[in-house]
mmCIF file of C-alpha atoms and ligand atoms in Angstrom:
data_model
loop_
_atom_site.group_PDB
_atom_site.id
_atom_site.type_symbol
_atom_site.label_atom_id
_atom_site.label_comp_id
_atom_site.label_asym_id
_atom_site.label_seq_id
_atom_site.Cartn_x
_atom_site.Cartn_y
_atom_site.Cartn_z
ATOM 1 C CA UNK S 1 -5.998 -8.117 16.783
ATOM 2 C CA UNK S 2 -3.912 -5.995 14.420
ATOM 3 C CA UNK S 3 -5.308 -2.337 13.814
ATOM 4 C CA UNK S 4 -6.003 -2.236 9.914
ATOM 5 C CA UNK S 5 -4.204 0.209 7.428
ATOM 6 C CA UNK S 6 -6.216 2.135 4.871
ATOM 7 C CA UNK S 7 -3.607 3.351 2.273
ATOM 8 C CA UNK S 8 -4.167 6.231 -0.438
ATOM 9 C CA UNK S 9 -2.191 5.648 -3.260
ATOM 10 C CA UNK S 10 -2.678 9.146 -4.919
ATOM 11 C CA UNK S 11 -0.378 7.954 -8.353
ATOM 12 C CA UNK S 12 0.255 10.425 -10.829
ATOM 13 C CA UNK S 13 -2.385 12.780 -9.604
ATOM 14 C CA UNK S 14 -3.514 16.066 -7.996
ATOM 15 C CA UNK S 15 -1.675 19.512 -8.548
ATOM 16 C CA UNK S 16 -0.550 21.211 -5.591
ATOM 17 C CA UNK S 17 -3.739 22.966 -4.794
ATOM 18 C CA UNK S 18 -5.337 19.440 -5.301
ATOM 19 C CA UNK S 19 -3.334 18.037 -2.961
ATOM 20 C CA UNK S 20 -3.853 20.213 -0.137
ATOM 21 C CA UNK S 21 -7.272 20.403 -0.399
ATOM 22 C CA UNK S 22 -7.910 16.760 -0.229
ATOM 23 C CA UNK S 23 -4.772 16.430 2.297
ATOM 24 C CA UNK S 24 -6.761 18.674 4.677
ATOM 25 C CA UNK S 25 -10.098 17.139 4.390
ATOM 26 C CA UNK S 26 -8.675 13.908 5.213
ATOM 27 C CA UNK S 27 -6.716 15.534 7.514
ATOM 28 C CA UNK S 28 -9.414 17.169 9.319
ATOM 29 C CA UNK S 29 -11.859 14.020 9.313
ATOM 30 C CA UNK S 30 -9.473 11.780 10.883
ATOM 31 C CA UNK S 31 -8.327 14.491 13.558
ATOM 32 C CA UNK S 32 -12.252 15.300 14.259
ATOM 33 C CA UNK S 33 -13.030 11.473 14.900
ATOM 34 C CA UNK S 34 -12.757 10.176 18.440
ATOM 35 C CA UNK S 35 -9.754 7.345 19.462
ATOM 36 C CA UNK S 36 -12.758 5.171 20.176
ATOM 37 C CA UNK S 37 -14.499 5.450 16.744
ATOM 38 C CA UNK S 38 -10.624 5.907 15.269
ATOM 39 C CA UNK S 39 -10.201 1.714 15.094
ATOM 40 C CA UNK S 40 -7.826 2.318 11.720
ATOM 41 C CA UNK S 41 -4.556 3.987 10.547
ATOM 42 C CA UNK S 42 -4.685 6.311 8.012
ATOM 43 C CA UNK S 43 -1.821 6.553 5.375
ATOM 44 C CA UNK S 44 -1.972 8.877 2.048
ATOM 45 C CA UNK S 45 0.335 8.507 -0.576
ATOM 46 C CA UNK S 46 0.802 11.624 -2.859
ATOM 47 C CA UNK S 47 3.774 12.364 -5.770
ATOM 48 C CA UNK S 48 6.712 13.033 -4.290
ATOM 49 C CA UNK S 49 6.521 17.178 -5.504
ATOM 50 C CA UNK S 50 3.557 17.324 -2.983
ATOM 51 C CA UNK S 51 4.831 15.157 -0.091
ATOM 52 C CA UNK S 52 5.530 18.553 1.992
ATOM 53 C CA UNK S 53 2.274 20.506 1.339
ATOM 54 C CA UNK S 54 0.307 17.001 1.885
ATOM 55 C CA UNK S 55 2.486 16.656 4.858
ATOM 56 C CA UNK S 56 1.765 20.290 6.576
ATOM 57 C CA UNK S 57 -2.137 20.008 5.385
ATOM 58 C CA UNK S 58 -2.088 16.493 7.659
ATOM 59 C CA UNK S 59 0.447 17.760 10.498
ATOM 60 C CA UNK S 60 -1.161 16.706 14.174
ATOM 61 C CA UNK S 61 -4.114 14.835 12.401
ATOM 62 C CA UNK S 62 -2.855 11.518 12.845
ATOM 63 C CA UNK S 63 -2.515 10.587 9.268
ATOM 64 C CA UNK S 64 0.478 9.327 8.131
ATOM 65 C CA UNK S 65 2.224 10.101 5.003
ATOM 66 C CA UNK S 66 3.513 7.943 2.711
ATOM 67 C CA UNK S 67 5.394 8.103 -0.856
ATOM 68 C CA UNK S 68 5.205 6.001 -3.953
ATOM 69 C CA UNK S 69 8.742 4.793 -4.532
ATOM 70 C CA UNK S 70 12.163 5.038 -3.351
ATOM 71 C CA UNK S 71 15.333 4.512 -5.060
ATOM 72 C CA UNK S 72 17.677 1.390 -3.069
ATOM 73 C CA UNK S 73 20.935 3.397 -2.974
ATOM 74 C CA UNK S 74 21.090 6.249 -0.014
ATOM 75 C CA UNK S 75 22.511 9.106 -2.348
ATOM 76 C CA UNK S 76 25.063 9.587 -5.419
ATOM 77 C CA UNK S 77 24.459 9.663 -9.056
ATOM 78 C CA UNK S 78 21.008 8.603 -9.926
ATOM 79 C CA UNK S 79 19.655 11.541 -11.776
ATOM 80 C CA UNK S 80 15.558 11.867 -11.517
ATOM 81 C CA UNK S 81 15.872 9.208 -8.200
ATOM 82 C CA UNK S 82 14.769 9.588 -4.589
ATOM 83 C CA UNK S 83 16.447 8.232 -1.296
ATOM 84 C CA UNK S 84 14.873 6.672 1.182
ATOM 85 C CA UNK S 85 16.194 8.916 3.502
ATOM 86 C CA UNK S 86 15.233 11.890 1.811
ATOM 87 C CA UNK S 87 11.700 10.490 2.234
ATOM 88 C CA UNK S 88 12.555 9.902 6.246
ATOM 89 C CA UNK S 89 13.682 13.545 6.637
ATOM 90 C CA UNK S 90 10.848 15.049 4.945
ATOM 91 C CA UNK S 91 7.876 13.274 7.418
ATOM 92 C CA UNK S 92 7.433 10.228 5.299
ATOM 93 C CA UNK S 93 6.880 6.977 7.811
ATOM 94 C CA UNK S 94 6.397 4.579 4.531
ATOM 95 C CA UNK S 95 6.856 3.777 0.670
ATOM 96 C CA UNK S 96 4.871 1.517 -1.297
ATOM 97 C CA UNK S 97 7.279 -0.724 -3.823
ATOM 98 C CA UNK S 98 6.992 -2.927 -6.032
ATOM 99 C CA UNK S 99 3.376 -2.095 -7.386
ATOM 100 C CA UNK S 100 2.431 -3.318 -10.583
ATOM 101 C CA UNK S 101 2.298 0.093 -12.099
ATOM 102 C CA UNK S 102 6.040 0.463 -11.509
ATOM 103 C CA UNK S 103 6.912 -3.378 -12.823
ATOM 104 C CA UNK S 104 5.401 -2.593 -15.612
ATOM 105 C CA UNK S 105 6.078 1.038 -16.544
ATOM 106 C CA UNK S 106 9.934 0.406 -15.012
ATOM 107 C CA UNK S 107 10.681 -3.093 -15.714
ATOM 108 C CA UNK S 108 10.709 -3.701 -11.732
ATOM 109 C CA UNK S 109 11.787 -6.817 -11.005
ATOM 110 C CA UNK S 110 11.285 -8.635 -7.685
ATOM 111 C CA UNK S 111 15.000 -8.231 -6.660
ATOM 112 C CA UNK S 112 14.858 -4.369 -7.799
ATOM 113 C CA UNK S 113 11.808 -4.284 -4.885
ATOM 114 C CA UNK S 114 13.864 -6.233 -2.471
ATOM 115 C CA UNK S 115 16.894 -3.566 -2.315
ATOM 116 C CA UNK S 116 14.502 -0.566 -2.590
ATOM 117 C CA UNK S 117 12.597 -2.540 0.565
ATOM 118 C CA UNK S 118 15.905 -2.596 2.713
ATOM 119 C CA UNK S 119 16.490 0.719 1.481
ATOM 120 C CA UNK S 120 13.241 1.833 3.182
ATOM 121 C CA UNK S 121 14.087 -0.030 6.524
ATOM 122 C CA UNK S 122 17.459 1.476 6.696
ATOM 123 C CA UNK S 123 15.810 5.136 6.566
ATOM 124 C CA UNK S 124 13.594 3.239 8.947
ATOM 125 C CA UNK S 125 10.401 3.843 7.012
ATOM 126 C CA UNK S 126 7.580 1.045 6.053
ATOM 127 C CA UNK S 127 8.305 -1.093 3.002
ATOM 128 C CA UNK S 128 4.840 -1.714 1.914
ATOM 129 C CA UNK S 129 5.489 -4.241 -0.574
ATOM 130 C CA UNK S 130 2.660 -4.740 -3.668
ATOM 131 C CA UNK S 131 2.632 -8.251 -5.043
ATOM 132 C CA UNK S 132 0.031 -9.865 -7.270
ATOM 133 C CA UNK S 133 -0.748 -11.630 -10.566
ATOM 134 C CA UNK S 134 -2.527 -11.037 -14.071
ATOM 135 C CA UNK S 135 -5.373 -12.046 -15.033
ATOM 136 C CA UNK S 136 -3.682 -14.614 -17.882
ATOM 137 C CA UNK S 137 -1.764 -16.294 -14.866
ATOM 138 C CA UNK S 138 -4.903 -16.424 -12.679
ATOM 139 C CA UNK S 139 -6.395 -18.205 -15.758
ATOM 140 C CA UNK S 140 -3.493 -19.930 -15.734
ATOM 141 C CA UNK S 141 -3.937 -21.598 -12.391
ATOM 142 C CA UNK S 142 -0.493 -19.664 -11.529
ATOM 143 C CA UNK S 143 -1.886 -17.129 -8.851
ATOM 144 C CA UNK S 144 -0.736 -18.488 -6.015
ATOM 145 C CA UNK S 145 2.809 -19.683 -7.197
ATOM 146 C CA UNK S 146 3.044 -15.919 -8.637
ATOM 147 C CA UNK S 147 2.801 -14.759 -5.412
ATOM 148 C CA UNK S 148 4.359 -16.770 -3.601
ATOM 149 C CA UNK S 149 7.185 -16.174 -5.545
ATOM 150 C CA UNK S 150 6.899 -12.302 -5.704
ATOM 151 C CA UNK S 151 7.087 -12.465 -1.911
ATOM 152 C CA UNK S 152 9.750 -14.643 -2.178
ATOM 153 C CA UNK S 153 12.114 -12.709 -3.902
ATOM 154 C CA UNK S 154 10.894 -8.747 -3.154
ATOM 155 C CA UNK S 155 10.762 -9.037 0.755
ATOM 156 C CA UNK S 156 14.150 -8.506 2.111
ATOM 157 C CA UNK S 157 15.483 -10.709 4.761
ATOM 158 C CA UNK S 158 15.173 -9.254 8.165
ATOM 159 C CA UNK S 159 11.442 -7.532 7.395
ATOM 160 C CA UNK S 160 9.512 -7.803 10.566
ATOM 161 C CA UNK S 161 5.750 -6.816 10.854
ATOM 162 C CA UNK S 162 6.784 -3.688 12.473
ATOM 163 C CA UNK S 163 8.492 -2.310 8.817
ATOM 164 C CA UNK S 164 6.475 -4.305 6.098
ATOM 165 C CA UNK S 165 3.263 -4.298 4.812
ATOM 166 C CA UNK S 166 2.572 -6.457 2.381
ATOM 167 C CA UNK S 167 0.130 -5.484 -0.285
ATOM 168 C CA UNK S 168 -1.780 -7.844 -2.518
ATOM 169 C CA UNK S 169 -2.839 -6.478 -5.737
ATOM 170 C CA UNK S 170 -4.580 -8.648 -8.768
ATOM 171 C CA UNK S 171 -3.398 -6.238 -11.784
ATOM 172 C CA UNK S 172 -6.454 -7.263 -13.402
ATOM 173 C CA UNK S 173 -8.092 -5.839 -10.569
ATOM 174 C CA UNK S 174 -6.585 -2.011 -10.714
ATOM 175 C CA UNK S 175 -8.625 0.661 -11.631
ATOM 176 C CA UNK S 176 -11.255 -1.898 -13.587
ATOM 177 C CA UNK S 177 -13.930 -2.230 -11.148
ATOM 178 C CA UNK S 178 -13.276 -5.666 -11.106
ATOM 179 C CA UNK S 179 -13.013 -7.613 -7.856
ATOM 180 C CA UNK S 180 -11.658 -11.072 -6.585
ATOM 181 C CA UNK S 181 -14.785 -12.666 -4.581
ATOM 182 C CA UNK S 182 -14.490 -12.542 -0.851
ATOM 183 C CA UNK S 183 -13.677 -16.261 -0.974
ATOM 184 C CA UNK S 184 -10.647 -15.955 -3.423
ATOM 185 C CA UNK S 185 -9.581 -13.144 -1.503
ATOM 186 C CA UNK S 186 -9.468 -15.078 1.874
ATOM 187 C CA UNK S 187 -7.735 -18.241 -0.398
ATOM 188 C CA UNK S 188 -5.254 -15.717 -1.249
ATOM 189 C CA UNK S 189 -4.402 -14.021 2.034
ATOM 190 C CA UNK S 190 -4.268 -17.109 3.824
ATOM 191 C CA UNK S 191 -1.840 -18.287 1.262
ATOM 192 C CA UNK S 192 0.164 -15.245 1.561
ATOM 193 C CA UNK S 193 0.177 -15.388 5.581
ATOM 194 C CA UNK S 194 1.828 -19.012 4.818
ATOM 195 C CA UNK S 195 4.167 -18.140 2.873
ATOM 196 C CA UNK S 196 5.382 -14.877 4.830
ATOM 197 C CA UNK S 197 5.948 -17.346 7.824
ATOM 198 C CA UNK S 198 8.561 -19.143 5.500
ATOM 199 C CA UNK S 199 10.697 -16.343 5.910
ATOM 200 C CA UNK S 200 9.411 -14.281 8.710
ATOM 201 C CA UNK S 201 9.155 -14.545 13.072
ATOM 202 C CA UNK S 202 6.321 -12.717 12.969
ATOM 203 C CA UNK S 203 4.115 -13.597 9.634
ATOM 204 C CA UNK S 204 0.922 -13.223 11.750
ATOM 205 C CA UNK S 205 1.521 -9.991 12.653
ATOM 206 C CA UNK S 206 2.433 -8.370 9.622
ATOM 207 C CA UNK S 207 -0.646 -6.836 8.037
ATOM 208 C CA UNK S 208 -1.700 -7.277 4.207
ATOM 209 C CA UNK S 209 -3.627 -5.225 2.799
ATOM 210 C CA UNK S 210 -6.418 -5.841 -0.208
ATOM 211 C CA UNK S 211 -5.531 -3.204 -3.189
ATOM 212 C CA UNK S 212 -7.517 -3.241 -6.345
ATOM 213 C CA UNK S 213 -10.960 -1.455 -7.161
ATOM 214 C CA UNK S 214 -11.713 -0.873 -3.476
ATOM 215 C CA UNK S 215 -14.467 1.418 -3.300
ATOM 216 C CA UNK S 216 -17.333 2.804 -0.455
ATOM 217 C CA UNK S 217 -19.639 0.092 -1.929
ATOM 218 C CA UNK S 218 -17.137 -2.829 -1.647
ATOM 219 C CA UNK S 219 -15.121 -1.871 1.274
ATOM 220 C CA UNK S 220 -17.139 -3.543 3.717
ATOM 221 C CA UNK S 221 -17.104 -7.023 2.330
ATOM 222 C CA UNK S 222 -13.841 -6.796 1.235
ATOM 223 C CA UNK S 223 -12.057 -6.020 4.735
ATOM 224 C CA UNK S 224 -14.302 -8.189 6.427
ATOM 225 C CA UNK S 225 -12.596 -11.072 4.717
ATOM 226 C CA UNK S 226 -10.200 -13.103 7.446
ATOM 227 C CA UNK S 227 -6.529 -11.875 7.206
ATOM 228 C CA UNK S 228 -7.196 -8.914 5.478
ATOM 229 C CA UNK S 229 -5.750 -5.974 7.503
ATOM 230 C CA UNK S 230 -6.615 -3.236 5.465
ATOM 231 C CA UNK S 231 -6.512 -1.879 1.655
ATOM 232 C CA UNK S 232 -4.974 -0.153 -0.680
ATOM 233 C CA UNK S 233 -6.904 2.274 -2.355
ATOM 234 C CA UNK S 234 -5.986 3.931 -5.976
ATOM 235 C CA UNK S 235 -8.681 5.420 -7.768
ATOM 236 C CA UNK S 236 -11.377 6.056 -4.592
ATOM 237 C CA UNK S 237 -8.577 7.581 -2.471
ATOM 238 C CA UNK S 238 -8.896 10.629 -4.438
ATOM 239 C CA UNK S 239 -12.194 11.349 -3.200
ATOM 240 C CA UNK S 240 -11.689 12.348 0.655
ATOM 241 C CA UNK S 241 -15.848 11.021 0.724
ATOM 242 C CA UNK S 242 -15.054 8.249 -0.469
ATOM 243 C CA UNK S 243 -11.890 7.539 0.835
ATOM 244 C CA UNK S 244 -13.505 7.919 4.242
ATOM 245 C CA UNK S 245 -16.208 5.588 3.918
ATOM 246 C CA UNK S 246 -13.792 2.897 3.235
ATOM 247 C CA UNK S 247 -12.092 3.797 6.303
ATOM 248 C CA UNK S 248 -15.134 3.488 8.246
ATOM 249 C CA UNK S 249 -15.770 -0.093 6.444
ATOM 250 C CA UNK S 250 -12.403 -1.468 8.444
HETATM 251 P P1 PGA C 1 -7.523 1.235 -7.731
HETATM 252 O O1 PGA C 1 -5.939 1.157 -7.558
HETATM 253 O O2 PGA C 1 -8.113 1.345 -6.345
HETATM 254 O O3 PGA C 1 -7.746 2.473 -8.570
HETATM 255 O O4 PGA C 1 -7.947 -0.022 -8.413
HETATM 256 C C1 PGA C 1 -5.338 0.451 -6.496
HETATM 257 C C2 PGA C 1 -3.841 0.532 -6.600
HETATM 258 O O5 PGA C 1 -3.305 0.429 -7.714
HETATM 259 O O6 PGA C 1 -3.137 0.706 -5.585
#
């Protein structure tokens, strides 16, 4: 049985005192829980100017830190860029790539995500890769093809379950309180498990997480769905009360 993931994607927000406070709280919940009652991984994801105060606030509590991009080259000239292996030597154990935010804002294509994926495994961090469609393609009948072909093309050859997550995020679904039912969400995993055995050893051990509009009143349904091994959470991760409750839903 894999142990689920419950990611905070933090975005563009929090100042520094921010940060730490909700760092810590997390921080101190997780720590504070027993191993038995513990069934989950904890990851937050902060801007990188607060991945070392979110890192101290969280040190020995079990939580893992995370950032929100990485750049695919390893140094050089790439003004306003971050290595992966800065990331490494500050206490990061993971990036999230390739979320819709970034294809959109950055023009991110799915080869862009692929080199800034082996980028992360060569710092030997997590890639956790975001795929997922809009709501014109879902319409469209093209959800599954979408995502079949984001994974495709943004997950690097070599990935093994041990370095990549893969994340699966309906941009229709992010930050609208909108949801996918439980039964398109199970459609869609299973479809993504397929596909990730195309091109992976492992597929069934590599753990996907649900991202979009998870919240304490959804969480339970939503990671009770089969192949769902966690979530991503945006907007409710800034709330260490609510962020918790969805932990406790896994
Ligand atoms: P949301 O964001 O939970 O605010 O919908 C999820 C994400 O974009 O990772």
């Amino acid at each position: 049985m894999t142990r689920p993931l419950i990611v905070g994607n933090w975005k563009m927000n929090t100042l520094r005192h921010t940060a730490m406070a909700l760092a810590q709280d997390i921080g101190s919940r997780y720590a504070d829980t027993s191993a038995d009652e513990r069934g989950f991984d904890l990851m937050v994801c902060p801007p990188f100017p607060y991945l070392p105060t979110v890192g101290e606030a969280i040190a020995g509590s079990g939580v893992a830190l995370g950032a929100q991009d990485c750049h695919a080259a390893g140094g050089g000239a790439h003004t306003g860029d971050v290595a992966a292996e800065m990331l490494a030597d500050i206490g990061c154990t993971a990036v999230i790539l390739g979320h819709s935010e970034r294809r959109t804002d950055h023009g991110e294509i799915d080869l862009a995500v692929s080199e800034k994926a082996r980028a992360a495994h060569r710092a030997g961090l997590i890639a956790i890769i975001c795929i997922g469609e809009t709501e014109a393609e879902r319409d469209a009948g093209q959800a599954a093809d979408i995502c079949a072909r984001q994974i495709a093309g943004s997950v690097p050859k070599g990935a093994v379950a041990e370095d990549t997550v893969i994340a699966y995020e309906p941009v229709w679904a992010i930050g609208t309180g909108r949801t996918p039912t439980a039964a398109d969400v199970a459609d869609m995993h299973g479809h993504i498990r397929g596909e990730l055995s195309r091109f992976l050893d492992d597929a069934d051990r590599v753990r996907l997480l649900y991202g979009g509009s998870v919240k304490p009143g959804n969480a339970i349904q939503l990671l009770s769905v089969p192949n769902v091994d966690g979530a991503l959470v945006g907007g409710a991760s800034l709330s260490a009360e609510d962020f918790w409750a969805i932990a406790q839903s896994s």
